[in-house]
PDB file of C-alpha atoms in Angstrom:
ATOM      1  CA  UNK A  26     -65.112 -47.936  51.527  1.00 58.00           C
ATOM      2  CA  UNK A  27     -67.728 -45.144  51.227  1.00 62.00           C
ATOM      3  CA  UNK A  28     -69.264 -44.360  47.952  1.00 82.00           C
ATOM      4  CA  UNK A  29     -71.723 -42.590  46.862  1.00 88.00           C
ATOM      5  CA  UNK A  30     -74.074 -43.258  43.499  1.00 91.00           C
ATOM      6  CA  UNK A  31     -76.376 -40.838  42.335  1.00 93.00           C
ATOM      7  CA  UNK A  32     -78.939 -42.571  39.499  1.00 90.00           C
ATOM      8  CA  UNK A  33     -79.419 -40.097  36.533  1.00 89.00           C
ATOM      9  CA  UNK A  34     -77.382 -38.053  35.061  1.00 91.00           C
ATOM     10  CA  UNK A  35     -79.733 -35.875  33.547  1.00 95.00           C
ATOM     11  CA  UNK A  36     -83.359 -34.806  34.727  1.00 97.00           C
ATOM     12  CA  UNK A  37     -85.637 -32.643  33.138  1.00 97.00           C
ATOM     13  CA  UNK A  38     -89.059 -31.587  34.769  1.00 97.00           C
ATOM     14  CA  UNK A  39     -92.076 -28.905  34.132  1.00 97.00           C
ATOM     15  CA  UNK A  40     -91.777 -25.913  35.574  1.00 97.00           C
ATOM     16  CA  UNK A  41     -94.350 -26.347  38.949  1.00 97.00           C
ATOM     17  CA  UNK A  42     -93.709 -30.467  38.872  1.00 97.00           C
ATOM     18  CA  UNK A  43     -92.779 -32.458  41.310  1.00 97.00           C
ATOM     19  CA  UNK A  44     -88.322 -32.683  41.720  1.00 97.00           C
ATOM     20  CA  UNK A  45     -86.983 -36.152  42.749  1.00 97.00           C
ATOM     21  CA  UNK A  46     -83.114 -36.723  42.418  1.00 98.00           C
ATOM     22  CA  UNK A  47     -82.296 -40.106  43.503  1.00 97.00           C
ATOM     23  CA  UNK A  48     -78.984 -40.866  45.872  1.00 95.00           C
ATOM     24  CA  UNK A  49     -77.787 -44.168  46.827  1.00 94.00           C
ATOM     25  CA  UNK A  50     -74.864 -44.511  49.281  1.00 90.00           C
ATOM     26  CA  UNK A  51     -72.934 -47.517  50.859  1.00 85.00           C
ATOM     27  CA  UNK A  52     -71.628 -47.450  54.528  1.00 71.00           C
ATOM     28  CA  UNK A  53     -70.763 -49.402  57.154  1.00 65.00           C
ATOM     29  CA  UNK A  54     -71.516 -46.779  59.659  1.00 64.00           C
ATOM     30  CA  UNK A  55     -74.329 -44.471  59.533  1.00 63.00           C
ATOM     31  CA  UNK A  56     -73.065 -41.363  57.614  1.00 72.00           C
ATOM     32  CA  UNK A  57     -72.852 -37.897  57.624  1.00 85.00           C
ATOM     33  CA  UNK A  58     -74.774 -37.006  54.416  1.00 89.00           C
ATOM     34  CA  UNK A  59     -75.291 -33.818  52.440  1.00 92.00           C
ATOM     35  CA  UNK A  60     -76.408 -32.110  49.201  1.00 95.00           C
ATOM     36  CA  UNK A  61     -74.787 -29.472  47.466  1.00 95.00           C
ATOM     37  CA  UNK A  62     -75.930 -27.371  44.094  1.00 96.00           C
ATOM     38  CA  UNK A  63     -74.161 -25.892  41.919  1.00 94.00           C
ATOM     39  CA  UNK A  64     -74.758 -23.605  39.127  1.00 92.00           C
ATOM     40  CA  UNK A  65     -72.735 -22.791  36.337  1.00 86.00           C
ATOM     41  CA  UNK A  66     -69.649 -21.497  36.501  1.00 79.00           C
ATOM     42  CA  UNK A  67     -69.872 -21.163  40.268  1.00 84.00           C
ATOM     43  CA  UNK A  68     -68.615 -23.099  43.534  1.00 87.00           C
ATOM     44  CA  UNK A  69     -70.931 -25.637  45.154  1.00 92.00           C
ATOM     45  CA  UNK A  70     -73.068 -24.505  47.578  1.00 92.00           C
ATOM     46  CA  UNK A  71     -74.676 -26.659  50.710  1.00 91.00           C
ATOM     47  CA  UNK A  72     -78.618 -27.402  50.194  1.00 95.00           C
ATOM     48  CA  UNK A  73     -78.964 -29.605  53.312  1.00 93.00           C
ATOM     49  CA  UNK A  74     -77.400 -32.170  55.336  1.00 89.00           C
ATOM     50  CA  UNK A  75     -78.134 -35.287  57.442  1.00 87.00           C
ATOM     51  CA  UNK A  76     -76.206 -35.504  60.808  1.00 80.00           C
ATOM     52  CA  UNK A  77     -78.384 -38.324  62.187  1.00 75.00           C
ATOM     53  CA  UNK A  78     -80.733 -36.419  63.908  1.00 73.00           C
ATOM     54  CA  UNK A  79     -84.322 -36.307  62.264  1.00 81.00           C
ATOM     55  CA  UNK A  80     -84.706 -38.709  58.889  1.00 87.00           C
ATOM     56  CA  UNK A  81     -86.590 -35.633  57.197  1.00 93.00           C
ATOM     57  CA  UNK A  82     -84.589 -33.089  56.514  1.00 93.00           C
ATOM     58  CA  UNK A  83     -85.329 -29.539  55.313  1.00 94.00           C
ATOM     59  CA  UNK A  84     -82.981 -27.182  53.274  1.00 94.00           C
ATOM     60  CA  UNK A  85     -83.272 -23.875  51.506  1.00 93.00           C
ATOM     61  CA  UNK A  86     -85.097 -22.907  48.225  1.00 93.00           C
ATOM     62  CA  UNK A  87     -87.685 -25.789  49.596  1.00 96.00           C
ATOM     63  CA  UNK A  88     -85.543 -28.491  49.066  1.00 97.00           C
ATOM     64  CA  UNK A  89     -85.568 -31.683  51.493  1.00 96.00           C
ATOM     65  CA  UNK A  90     -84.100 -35.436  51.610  1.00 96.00           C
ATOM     66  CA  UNK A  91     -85.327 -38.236  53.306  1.00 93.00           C
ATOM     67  CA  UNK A  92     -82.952 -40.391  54.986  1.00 91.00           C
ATOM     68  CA  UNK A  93     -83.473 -44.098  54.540  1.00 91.00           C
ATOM     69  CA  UNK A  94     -81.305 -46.202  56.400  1.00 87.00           C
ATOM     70  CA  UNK A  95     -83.398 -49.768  54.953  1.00 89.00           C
ATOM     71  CA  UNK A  96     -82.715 -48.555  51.377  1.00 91.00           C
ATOM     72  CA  UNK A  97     -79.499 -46.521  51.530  1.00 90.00           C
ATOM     73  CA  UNK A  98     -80.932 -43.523  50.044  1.00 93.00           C
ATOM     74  CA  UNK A  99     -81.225 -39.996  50.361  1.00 94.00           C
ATOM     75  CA  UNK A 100     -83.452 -38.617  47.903  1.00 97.00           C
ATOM     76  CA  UNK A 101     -83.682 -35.284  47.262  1.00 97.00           C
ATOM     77  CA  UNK A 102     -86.928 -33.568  46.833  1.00 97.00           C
ATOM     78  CA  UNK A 103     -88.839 -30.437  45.785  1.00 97.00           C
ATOM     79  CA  UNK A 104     -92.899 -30.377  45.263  1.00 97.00           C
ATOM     80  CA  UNK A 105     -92.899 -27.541  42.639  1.00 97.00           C
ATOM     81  CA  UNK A 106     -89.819 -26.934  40.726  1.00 97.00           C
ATOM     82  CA  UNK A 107     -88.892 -23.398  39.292  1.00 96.00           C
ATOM     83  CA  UNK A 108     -87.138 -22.073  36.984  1.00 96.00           C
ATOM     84  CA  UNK A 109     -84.108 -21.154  39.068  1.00 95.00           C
ATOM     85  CA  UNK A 110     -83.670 -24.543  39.898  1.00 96.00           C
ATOM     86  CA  UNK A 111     -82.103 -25.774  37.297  1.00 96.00           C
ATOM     87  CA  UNK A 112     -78.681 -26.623  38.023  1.00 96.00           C
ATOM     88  CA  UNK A 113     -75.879 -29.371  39.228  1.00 95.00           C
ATOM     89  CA  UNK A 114     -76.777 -31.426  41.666  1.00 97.00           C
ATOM     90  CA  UNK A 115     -74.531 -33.290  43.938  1.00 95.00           C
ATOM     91  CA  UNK A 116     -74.896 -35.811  47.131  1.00 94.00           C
ATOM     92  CA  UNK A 117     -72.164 -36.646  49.102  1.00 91.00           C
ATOM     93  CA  UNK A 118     -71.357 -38.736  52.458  1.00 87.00           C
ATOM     94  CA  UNK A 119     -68.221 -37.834  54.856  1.00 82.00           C
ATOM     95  CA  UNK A 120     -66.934 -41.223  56.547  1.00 74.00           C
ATOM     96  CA  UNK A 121     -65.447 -41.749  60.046  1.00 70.00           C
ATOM     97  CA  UNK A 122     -61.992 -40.414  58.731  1.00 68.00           C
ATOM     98  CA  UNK A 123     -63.941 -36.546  57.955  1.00 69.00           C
ATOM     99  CA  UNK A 124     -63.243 -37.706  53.607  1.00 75.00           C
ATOM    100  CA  UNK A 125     -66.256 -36.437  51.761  1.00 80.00           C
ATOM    101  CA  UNK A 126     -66.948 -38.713  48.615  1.00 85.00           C
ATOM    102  CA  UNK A 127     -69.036 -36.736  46.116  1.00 89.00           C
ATOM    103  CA  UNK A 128     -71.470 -38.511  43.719  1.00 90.00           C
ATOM    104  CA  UNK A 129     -70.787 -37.481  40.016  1.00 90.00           C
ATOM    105  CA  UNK A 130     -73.833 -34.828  39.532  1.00 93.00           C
ATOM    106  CA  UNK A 131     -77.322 -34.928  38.545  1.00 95.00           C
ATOM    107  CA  UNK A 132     -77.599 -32.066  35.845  1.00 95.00           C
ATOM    108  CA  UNK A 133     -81.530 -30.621  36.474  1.00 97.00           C
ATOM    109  CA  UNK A 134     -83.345 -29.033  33.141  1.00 97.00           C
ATOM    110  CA  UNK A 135     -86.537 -27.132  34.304  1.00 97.00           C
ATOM    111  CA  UNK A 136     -89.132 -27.063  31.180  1.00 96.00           C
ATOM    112  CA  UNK A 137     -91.069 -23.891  30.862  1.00 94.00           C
TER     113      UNK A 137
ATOM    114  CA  UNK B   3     -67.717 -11.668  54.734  1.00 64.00           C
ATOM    115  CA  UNK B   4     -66.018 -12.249  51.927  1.00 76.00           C
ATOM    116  CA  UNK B   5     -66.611 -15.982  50.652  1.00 92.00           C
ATOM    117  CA  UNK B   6     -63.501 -18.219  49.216  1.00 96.00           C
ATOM    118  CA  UNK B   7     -61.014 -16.954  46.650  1.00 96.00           C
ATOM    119  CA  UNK B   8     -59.820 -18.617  44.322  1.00 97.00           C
ATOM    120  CA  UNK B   9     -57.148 -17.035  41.609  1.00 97.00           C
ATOM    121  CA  UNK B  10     -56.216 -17.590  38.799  1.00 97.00           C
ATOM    122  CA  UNK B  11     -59.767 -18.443  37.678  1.00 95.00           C
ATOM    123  CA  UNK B  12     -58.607 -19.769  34.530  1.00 96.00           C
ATOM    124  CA  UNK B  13     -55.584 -20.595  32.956  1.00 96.00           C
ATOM    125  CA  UNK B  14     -53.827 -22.340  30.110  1.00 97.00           C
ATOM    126  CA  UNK B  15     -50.379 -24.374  30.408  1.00 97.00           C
ATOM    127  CA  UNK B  16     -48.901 -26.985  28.122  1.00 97.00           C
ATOM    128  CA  UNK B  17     -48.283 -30.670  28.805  1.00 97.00           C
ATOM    129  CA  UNK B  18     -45.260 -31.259  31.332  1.00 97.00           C
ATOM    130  CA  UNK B  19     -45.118 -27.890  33.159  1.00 98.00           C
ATOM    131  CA  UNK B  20     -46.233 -26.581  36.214  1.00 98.00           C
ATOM    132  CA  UNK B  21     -49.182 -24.654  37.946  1.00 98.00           C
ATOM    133  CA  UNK B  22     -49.755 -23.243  41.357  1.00 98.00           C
ATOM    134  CA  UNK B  23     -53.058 -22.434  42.230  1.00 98.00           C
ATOM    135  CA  UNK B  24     -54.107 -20.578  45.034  1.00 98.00           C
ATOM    136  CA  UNK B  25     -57.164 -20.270  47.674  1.00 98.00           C
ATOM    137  CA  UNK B  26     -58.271 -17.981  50.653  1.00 97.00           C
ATOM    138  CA  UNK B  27     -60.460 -19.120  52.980  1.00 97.00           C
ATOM    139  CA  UNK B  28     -63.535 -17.051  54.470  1.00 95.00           C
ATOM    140  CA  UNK B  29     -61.816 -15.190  57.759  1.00 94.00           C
ATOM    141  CA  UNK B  30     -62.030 -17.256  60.168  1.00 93.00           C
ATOM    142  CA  UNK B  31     -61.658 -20.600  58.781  1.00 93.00           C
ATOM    143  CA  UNK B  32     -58.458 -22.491  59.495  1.00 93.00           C
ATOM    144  CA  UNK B  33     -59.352 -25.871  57.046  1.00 93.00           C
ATOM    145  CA  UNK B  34     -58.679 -25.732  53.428  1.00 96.00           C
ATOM    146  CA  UNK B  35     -59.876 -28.734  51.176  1.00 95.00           C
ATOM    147  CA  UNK B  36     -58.846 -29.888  47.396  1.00 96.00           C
ATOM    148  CA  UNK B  37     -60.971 -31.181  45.071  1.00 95.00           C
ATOM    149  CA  UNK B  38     -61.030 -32.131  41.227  1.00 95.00           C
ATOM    150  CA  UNK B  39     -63.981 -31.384  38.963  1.00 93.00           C
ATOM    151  CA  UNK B  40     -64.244 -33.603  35.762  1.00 90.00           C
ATOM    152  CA  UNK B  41     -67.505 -34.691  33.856  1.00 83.00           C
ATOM    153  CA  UNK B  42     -66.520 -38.467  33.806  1.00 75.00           C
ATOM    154  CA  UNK B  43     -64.864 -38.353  37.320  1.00 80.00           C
ATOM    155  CA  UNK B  44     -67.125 -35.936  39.459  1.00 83.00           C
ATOM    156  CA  UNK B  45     -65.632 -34.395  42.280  1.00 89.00           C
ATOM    157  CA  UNK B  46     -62.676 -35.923  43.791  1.00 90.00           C
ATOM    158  CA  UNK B  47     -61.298 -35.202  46.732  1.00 90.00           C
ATOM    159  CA  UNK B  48     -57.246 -34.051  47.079  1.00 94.00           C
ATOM    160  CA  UNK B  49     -56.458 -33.198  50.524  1.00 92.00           C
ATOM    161  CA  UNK B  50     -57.243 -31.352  53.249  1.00 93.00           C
ATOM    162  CA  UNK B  51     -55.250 -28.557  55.471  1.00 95.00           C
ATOM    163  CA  UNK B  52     -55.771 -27.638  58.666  1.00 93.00           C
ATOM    164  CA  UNK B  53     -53.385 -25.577  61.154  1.00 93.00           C
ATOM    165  CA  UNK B  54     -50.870 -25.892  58.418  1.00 94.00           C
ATOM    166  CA  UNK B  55     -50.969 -29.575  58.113  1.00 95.00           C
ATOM    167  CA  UNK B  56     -52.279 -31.731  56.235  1.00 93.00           C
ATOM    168  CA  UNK B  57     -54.719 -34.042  57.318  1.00 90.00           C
ATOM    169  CA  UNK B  58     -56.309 -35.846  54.614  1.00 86.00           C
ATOM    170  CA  UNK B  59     -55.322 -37.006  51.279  1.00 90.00           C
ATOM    171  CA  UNK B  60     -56.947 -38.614  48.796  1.00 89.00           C
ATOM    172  CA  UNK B  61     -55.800 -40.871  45.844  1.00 90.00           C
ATOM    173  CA  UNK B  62     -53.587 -38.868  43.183  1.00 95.00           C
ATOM    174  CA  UNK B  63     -50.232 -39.177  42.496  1.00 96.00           C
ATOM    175  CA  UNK B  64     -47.278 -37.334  44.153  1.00 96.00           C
ATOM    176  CA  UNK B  65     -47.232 -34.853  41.280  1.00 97.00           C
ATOM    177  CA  UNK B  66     -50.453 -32.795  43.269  1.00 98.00           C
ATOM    178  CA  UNK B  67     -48.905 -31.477  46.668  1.00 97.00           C
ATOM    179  CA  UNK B  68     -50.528 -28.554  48.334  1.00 97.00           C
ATOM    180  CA  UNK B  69     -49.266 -26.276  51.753  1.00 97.00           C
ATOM    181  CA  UNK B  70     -51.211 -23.903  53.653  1.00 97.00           C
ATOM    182  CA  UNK B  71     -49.830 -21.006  55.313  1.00 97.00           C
ATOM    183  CA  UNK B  72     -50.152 -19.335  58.657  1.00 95.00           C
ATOM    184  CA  UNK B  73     -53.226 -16.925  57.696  1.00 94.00           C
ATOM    185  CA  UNK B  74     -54.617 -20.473  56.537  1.00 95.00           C
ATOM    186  CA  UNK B  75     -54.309 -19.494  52.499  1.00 97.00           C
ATOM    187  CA  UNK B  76     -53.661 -22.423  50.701  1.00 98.00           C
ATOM    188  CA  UNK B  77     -51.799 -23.426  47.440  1.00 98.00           C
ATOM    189  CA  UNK B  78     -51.902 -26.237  45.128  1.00 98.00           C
ATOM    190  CA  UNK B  79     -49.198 -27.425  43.431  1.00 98.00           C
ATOM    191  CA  UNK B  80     -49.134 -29.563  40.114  1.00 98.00           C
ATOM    192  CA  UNK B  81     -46.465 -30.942  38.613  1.00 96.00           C
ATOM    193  CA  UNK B  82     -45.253 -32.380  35.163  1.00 97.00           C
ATOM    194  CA  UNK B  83     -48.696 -31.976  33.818  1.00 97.00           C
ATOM    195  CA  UNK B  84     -50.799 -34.158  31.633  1.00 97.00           C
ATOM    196  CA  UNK B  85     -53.448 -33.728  29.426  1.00 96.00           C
ATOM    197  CA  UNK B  86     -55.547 -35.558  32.097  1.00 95.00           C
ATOM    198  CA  UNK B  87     -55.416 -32.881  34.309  1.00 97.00           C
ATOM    199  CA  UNK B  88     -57.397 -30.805  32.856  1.00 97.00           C
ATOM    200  CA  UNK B  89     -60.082 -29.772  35.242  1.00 96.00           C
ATOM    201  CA  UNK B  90     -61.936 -27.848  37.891  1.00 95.00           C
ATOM    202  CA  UNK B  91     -59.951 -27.218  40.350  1.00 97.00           C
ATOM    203  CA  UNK B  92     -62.383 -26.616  43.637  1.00 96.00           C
ATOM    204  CA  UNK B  93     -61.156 -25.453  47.240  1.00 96.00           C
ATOM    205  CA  UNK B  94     -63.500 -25.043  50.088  1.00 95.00           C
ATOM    206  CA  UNK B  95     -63.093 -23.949  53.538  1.00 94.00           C
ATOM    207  CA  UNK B  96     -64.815 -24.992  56.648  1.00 90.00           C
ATOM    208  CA  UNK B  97     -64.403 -23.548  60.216  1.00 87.00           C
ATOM    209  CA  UNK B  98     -62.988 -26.990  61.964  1.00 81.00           C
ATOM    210  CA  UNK B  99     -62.283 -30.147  60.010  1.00 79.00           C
ATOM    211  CA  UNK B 100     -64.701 -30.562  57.093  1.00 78.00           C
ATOM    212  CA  UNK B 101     -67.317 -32.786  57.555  1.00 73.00           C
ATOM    213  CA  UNK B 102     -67.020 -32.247  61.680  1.00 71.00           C
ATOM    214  CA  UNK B 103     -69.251 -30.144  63.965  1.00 70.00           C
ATOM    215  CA  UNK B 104     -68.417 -27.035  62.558  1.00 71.00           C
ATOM    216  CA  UNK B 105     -67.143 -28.427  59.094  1.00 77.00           C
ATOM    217  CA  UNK B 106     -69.540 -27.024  56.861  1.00 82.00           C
ATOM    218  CA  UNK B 107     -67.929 -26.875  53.467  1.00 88.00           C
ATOM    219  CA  UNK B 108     -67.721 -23.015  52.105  1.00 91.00           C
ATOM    220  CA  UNK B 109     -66.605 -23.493  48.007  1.00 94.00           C
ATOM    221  CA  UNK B 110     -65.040 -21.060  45.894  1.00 95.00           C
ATOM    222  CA  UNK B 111     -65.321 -20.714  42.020  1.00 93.00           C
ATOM    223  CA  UNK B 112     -63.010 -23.251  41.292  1.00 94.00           C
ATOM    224  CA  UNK B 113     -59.519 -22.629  39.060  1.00 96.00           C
ATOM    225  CA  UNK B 114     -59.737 -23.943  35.125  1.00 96.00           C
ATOM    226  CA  UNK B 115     -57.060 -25.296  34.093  1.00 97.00           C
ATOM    227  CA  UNK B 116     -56.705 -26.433  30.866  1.00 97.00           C
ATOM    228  CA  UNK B 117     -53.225 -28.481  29.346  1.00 97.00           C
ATOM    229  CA  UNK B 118     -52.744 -28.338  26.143  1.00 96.00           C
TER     230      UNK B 118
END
């Protein structure tokens, strides 16, 4: 069974500091992987996704995740976080049978 | 192009009625997924509609059903409610199966529905 397990709830950074949101995932197949954001009171929204191509993957507003097949992670990342960053954030893998399975949220607090 | 609609974007019903919820995809799109948003739970996935048939379905109880229609809308369907279904209620559309080549998941607002 796929899962997904995203470590922290709740992260809070300085405005300009360094963004690290931590995904773990189990599969017996190499996934399809993605994150999404979403801010309040709005729909998720796709950040990036891994598709098995290259292990570093880019997405918008500067965000990217590292694929990791030793570990099972996909971290996402963002060198200087702003303001307008601070949102939900969710990973999620899609199995063999097209089922995403959404991790339950990282909630990111940007300090001023 | 107009993203996914979702109406009613909130509403209130009482334990053991009924709610229909409805969702329009972006033109184009011909898959329609389900998914419940609670804070202990995260997102979990209903089902999935494509061509008018469902395709995937995940692990709730016969009292969530869903249908989509020939222009690809979609409605939800929850029965007998319980106070545990109080919720987010998220559809997203994708261009071919979700997850697939062109399955990029497009979200609407979500539906929330509170029982009381």
């Amino acid at each position: 069974a796929q899962s997904v397990t995203q470590l922290g709830s709740h992260v809070s950074v300085s405005e300009g500091a360094l963004v690290l949101l931590r995904c773990n995932y189990s599969s017996s197949v190499p996934p399809y992987l993605f994150w999404y954001v979403q801010y309040p009171n709005q729909g998720l929204q796709l950040l990036l996704k891994y598709t098995s191509a290259a292990t570093l993957v880019k997405g918008i507003n500067g965000f990217e995740a590292e694929f990791k097949k030793s570990e099972t992670s996909f971290h996402l990342t963002k060198p200087s976080a702003h303001m307008s960053d601070a949102a939900e954030y969710f990973c999620a893998v899609r199995n063999t049978g097209n089922q995403f399975y959404f991790g339950t949220g990282t909630s990111l607090t940007v300090i001023p | 192009k107009a993203g996914v609609t979702q109406t009613p974007r909130y509403l209130i019903k009482t334990r053991g009625q009924q709610v229909t919820l409805s969702c329009s995809p972006i033109s184009g799109h011909r898959s329609v997924s389900w998914y419940q948003q609670t804070p202990g739970q995260g997102l979990q996935f209903l089902f999935e509609y494509f061509s008018e048939t469902q395709r995937n379905k995940g692990n709730f109880p016969g009292r969530f059903s869903g249908r989509q229609f020939s222009n690809s809308r979609s409605e939800m369907n929850v029965s007998t409610l319980e106070l545990g279904d109080s919720a987010l209620y998220l559809c997203a559309s994708s261009l071919g199966l979700a997850g697939g080549p062109n399955g990029e998941l497009f979200f609407g607002e979500g539906s929330r529905l509170t029982v009381l």
